[in-house]
Coordinates of C-alpha atoms in Angstrom, one line a residue:
X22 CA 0.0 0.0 0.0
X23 CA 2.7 2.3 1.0
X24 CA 4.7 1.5 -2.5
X25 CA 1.2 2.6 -4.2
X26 CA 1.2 5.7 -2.9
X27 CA 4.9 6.5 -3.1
X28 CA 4.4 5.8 -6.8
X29 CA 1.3 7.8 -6.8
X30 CA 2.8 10.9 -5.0
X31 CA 6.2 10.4 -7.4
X32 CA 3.6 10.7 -10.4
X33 CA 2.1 13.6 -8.9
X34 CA 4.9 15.7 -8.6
X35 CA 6.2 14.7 -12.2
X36 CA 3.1 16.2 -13.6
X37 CA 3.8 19.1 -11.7
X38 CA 7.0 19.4 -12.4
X39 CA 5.9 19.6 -16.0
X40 CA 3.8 22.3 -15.7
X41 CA 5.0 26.2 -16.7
X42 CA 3.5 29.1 -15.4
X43 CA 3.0 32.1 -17.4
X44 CA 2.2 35.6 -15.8
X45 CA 2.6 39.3 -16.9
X46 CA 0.8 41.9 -16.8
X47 CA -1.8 43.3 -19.6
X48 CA -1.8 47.1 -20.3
X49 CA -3.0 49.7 -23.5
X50 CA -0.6 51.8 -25.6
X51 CA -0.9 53.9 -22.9
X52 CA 0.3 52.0 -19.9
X53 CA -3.3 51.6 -18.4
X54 CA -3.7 48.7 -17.1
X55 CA -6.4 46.1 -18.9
X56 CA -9.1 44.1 -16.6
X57 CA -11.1 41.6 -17.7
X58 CA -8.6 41.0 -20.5
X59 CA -8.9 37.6 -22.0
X60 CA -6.0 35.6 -22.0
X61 CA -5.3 32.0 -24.4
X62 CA -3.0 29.7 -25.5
X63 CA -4.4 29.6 -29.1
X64 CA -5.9 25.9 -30.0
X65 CA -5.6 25.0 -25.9
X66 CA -8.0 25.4 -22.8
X67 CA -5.0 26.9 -21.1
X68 CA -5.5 30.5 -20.0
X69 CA -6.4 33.3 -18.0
X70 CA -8.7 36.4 -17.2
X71 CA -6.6 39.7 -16.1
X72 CA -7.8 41.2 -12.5
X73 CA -8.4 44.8 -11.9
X74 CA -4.4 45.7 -11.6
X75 CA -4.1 44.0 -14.9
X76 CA -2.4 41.3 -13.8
X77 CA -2.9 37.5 -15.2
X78 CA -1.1 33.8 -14.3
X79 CA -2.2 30.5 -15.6
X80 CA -0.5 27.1 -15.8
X81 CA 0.3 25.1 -18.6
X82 CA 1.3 21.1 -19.8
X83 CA 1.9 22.6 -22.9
X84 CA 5.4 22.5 -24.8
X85 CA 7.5 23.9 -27.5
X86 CA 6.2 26.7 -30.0
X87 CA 2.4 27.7 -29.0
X88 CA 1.0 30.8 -29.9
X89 CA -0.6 33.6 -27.2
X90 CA -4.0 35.5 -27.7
X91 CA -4.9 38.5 -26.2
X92 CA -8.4 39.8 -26.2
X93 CA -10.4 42.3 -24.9
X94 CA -14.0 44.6 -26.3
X95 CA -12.4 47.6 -27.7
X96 CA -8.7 47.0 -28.6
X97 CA -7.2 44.9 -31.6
X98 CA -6.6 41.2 -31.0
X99 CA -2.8 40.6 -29.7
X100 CA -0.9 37.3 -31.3
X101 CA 2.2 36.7 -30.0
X102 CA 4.6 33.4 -30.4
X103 CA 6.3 32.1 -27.6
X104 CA 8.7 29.5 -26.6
X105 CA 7.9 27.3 -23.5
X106 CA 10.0 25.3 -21.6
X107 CA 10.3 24.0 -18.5
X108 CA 10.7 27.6 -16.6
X109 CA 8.3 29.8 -15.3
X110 CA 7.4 32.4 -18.6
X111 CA 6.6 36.7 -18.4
X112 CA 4.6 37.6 -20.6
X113 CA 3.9 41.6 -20.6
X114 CA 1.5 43.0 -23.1
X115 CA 0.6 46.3 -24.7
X116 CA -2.7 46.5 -26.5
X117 CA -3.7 49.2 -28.8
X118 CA -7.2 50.1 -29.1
X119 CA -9.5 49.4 -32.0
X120 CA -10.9 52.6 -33.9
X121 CA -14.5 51.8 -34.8
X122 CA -16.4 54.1 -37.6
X123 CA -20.1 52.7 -38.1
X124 CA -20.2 53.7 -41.9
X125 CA -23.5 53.1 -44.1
X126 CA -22.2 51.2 -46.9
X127 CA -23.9 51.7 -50.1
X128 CA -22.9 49.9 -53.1
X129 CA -23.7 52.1 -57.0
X130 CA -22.4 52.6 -59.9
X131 CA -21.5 55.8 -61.4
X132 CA -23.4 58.0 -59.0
X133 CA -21.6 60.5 -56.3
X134 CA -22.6 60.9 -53.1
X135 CA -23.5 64.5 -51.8
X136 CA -23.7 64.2 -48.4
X137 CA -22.1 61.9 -45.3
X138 CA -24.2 59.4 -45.2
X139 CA -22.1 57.6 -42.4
X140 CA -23.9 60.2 -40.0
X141 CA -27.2 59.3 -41.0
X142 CA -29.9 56.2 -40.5
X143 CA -29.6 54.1 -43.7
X144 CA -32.5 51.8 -44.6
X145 CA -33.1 49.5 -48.1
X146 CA -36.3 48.9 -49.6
X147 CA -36.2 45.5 -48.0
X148 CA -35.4 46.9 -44.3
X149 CA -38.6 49.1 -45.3
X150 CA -40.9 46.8 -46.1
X151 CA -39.8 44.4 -42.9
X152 CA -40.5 46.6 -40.4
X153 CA -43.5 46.1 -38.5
X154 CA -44.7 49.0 -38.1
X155 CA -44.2 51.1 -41.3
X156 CA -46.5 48.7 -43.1
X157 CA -44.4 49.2 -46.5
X158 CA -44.4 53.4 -45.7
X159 CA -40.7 55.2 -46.4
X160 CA -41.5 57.5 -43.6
X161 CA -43.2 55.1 -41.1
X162 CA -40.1 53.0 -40.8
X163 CA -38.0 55.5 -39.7
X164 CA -40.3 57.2 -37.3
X165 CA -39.1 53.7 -34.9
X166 CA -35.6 55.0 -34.4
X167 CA -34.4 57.4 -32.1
X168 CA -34.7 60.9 -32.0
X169 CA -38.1 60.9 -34.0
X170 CA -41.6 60.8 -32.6
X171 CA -45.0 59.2 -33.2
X172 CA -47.6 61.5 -34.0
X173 CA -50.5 59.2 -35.1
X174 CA -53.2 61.5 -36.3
X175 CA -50.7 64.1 -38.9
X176 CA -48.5 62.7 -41.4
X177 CA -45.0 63.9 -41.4
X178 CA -41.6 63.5 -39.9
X179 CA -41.5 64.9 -36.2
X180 CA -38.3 65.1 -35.2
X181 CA -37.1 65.8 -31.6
X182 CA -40.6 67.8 -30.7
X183 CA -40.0 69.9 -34.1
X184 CA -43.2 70.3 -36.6
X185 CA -43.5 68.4 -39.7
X186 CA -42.2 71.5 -42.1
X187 CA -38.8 71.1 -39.8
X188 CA -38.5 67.8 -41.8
X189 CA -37.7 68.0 -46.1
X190 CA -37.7 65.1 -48.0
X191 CA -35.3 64.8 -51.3
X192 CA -35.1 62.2 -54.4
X193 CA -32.0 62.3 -55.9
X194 CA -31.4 65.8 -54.6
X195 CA -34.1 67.7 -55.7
X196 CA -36.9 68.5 -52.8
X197 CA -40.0 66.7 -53.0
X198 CA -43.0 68.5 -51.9
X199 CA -46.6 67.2 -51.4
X200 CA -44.8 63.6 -50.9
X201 CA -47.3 62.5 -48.5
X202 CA -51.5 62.0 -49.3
X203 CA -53.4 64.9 -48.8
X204 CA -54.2 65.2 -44.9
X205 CA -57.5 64.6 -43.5
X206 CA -58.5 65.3 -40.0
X207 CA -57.4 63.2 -37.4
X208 CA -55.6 60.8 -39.3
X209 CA -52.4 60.5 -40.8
X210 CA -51.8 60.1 -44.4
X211 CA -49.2 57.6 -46.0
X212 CA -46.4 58.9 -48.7
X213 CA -47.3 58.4 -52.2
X214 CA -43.7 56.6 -53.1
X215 CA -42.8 52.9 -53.5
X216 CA -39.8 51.9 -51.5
X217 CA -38.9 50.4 -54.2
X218 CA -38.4 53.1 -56.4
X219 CA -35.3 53.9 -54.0
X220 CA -31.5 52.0 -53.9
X221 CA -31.2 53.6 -50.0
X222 CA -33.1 56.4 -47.7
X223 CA -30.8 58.4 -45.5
X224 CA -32.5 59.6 -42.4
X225 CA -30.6 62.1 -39.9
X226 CA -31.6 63.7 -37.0
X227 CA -28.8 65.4 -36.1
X228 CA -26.2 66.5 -38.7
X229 CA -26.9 66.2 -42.4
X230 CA -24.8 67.9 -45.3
X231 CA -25.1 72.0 -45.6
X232 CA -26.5 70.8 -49.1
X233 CA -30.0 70.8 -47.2
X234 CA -29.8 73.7 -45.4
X235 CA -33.2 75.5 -44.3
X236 CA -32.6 75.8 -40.7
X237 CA -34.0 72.1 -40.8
X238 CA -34.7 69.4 -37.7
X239 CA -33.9 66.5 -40.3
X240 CA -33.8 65.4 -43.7
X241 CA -34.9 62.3 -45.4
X242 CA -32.6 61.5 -48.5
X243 CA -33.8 59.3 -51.0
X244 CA -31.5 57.8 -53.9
X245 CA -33.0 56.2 -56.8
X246 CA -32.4 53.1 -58.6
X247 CA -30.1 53.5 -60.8
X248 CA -30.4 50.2 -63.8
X249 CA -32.6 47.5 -63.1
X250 CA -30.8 44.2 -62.7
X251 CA -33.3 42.5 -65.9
X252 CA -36.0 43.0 -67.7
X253 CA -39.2 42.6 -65.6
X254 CA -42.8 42.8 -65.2
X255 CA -45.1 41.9 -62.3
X256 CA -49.2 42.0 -62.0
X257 CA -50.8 42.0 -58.7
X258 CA -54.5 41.6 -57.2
X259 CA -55.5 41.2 -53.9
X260 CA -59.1 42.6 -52.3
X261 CA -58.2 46.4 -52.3
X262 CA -56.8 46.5 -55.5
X263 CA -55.0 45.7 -58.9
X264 CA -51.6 47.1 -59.8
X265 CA -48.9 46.3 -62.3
X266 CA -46.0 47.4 -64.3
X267 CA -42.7 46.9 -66.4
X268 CA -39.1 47.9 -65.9
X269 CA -37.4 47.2 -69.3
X270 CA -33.7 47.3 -69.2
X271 CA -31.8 48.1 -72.9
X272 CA -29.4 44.9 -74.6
X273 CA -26.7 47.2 -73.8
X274 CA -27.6 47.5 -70.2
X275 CA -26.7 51.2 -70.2
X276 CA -30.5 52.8 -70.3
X277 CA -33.8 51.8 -69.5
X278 CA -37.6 52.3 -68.9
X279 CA -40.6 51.4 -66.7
X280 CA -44.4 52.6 -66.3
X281 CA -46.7 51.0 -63.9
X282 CA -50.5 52.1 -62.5
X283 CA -52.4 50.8 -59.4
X284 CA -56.2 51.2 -58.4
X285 CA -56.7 51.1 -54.8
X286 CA -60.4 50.3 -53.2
X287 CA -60.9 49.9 -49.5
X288 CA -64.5 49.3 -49.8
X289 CA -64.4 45.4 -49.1
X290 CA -61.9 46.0 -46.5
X291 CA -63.8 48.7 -44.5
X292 CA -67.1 46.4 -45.1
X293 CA -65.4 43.6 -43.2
X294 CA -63.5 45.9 -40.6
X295 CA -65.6 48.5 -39.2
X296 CA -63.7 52.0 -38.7
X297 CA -63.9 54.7 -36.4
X298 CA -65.0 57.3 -38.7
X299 CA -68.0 57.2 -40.7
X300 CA -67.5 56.8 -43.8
X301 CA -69.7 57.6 -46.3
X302 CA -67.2 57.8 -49.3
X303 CA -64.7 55.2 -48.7
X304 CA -60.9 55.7 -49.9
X305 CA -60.5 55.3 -53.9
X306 CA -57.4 56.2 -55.5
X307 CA -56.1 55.7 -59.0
X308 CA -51.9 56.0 -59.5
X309 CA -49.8 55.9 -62.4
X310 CA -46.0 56.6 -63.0
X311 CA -42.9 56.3 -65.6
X312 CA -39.2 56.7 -65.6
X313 CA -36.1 57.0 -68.0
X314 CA -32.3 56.4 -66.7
X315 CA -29.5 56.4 -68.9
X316 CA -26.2 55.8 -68.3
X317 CA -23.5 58.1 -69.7
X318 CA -20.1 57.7 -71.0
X319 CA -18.2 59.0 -68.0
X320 CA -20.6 57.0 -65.6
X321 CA -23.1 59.1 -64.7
X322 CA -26.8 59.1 -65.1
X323 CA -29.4 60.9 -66.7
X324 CA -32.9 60.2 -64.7
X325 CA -36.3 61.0 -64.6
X326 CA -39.3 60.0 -62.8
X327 CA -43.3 61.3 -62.9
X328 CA -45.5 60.6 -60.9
X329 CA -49.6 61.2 -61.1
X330 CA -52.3 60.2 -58.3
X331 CA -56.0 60.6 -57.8
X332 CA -57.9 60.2 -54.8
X333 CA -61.2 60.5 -53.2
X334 CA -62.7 59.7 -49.9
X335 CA -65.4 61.2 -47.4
X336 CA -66.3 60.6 -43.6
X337 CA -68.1 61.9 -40.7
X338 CA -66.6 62.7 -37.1
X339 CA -68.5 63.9 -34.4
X340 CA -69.1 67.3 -33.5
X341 CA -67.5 68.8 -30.7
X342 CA -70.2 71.3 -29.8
X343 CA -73.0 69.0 -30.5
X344 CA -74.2 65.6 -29.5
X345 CA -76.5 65.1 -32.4
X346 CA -74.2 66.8 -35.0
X347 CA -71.7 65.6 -37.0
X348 CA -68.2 67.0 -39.1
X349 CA -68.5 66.0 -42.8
X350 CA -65.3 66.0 -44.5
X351 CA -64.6 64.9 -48.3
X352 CA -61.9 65.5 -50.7
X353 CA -61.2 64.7 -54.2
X354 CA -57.3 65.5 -55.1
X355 CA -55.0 65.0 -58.2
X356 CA -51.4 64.9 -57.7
X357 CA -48.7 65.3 -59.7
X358 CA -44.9 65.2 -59.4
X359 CA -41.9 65.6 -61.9
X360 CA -38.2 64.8 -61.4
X361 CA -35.3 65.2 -63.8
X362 CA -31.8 64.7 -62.6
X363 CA -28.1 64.6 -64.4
X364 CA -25.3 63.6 -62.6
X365 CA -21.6 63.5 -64.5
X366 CA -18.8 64.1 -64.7
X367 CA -17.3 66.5 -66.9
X368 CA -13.4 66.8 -67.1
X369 CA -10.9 66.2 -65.2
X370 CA -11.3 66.6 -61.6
X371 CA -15.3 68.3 -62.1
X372 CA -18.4 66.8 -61.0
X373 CA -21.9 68.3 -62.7
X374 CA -25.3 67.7 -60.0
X375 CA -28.2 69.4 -61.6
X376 CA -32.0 68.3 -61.2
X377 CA -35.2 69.9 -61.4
X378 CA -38.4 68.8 -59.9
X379 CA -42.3 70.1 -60.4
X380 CA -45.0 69.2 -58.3
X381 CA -48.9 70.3 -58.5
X382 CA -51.3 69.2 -55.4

């Protein structure tokens, strides 16, 4: 029994024996020390977390060449090789911090950016269309970030307690007024655009490029697609409505063209779900649009887009000074919106950005 153990306890201390420590101490480029640094012998389960002085020791069965990693959330990953052997190993490090710019990263060709769009909210059609609560709406999906507010009963962007006229809306540079459905009272109105129509929105409310101007609390910047991908045309019909178009891209890929037209009827849908107004004209609206874009030599883009809308609805509210009166309201509008835009360039070292955009309401 007594040889078991002594053979045991030799074992033991063999192992032991065997075993390196390595210690040091884990600081920035700064000599501040780390904690909470995480310390690994790459490929192994050997390591170590650093304490609040910085300081870190681990043990190790591990031999030869092995290779040290140094991790901790903001500061670049540390690789260093070291030797082991069969004394104990100091290891000091000096990590350099990690500079982090969030940048929206949009991907076109041959247009030029006017503004710095890493300081803004950037959303593609499909982020648009997936959010919950903008039900397919440019504006609605970014009235859920920061900074903005929901006002359910006005349309328009309210940012930071600011009125809706704080808040201008651009295509391609050129202002677009009238981009949301004529108001009505007490409910807010949808914008007239598919968010489709646009490659990326920018959405800032804070800085945004002096291009803007106007003393403004925000502005929305939408870019336009430039080329479709193929030729295409789609048909849909559902309960409120029939819609369809065609985007028809040249053989040489450098122009192309696209028309489309929707009719919109609510009156199934407000038969099945009652409403809270009373409606005794129910939402009808007729929509039609086309655009050119054509590529230029240098790499630029000619682009236009129109736009033309009719609608008509009519409800009752109650009135506020009566209980047996009521509010009628009814409107009939025709909308129409025009967009031409060049972007080139023209010699060396000049850019040309010139657009010009109509709108009747």
């Amino acid at each position: 029994m007594k040889q078991v153990l002594l053979i045991g306890f030799l074992l033991n201390m063999l192992a032991i024996s065997a075993q390196v420590k390595i210690s040091g101490r884990v600081t920035d480029n700064k000599n501040k020390v780390l904690a909470g640094a995480s310390i690994t012998l790459k490929n192994t389960y050997d390591g170590a977390t650093s304490d609040s002085a910085g300081m870190y020791s681990f043990i190790t069965s591990e031999k030869g060449i092995q290779i040290l990693e140094v991790s901790i959330t903001g500061y670049n990953l540390f690789t260093q090789i070291i030797t082991i052997a069969g004394e104990p190993l100091g290891q000091n490090i000096s990590l350099k911090e990690q500079i982090t710019e969030l940048k929206a990263v949009v991907i076109s060709a041959g247009s030029f950016e006017a503004s710095d769009k890493s300081k803004g909210a950037v959303l593609n059609s499909i982020d648009i269309v997936t959010t919950p609560s903008a039900n397919g709406d440019v504006t609605s999906a970014f009235k859920s970030l920061p900074g903005t507010q929901q006002v359910g009963e006005s349309e328009g962007l309210f940012v930071r307690g600011g009125t809706a006229t704080e808040s201008k809306i651009y295509m391609d540079g050129n202002l677009v007024n009238n981009f949301f459905y004529s108001s009505t009272p007490g409910i807010a109105t949808r914008g007239r655009f598919n968010p489709f129509l646009f490659k990326g929105t920018v959405f800032s409310t804070g800085g945004y490029s002096a291009l803007y101007g106007q003393a403004l609390s925000s502005a929305l910047i939408l870019e336009s697609t430039d080329l479709p991908e193929r030729t295409q045309a789609d048909l849909g019909i559902s309960v409120l409505g029939v819609g369809g178009g065609i985007q028809h891209l040249a053989k040489n890929k450098k122009s192309s063209w696209g028309v489309s037209a929707n009719y919109t009827n609510l009156w199934l849908a407000f038969n099945v779900i009652k409403q809270k107004q009373d409606f005794f004209r129910v939402p009808l609206a007729n929509q039609a649009d086309a655009n050119f874009r054509i590529k230029t030599k240098n790499g630029g883009f000619l682009k236009y887009y129109g736009y033309i809308s009719t609608n008509k609805t009519g409800f009752r509210n109650p009135d506020i000074d009566s209980l047996t009166l009521k509010d009628a309201f009814s409107i009939s509008n025709v909308n129409t919106y025009q967009n031409i835009n060049l972007k080139d360039r023209i010699g060396k070292g000049w850019k040309i950005n010139t657009g010009l955009s109509f709108s009747t309401n």
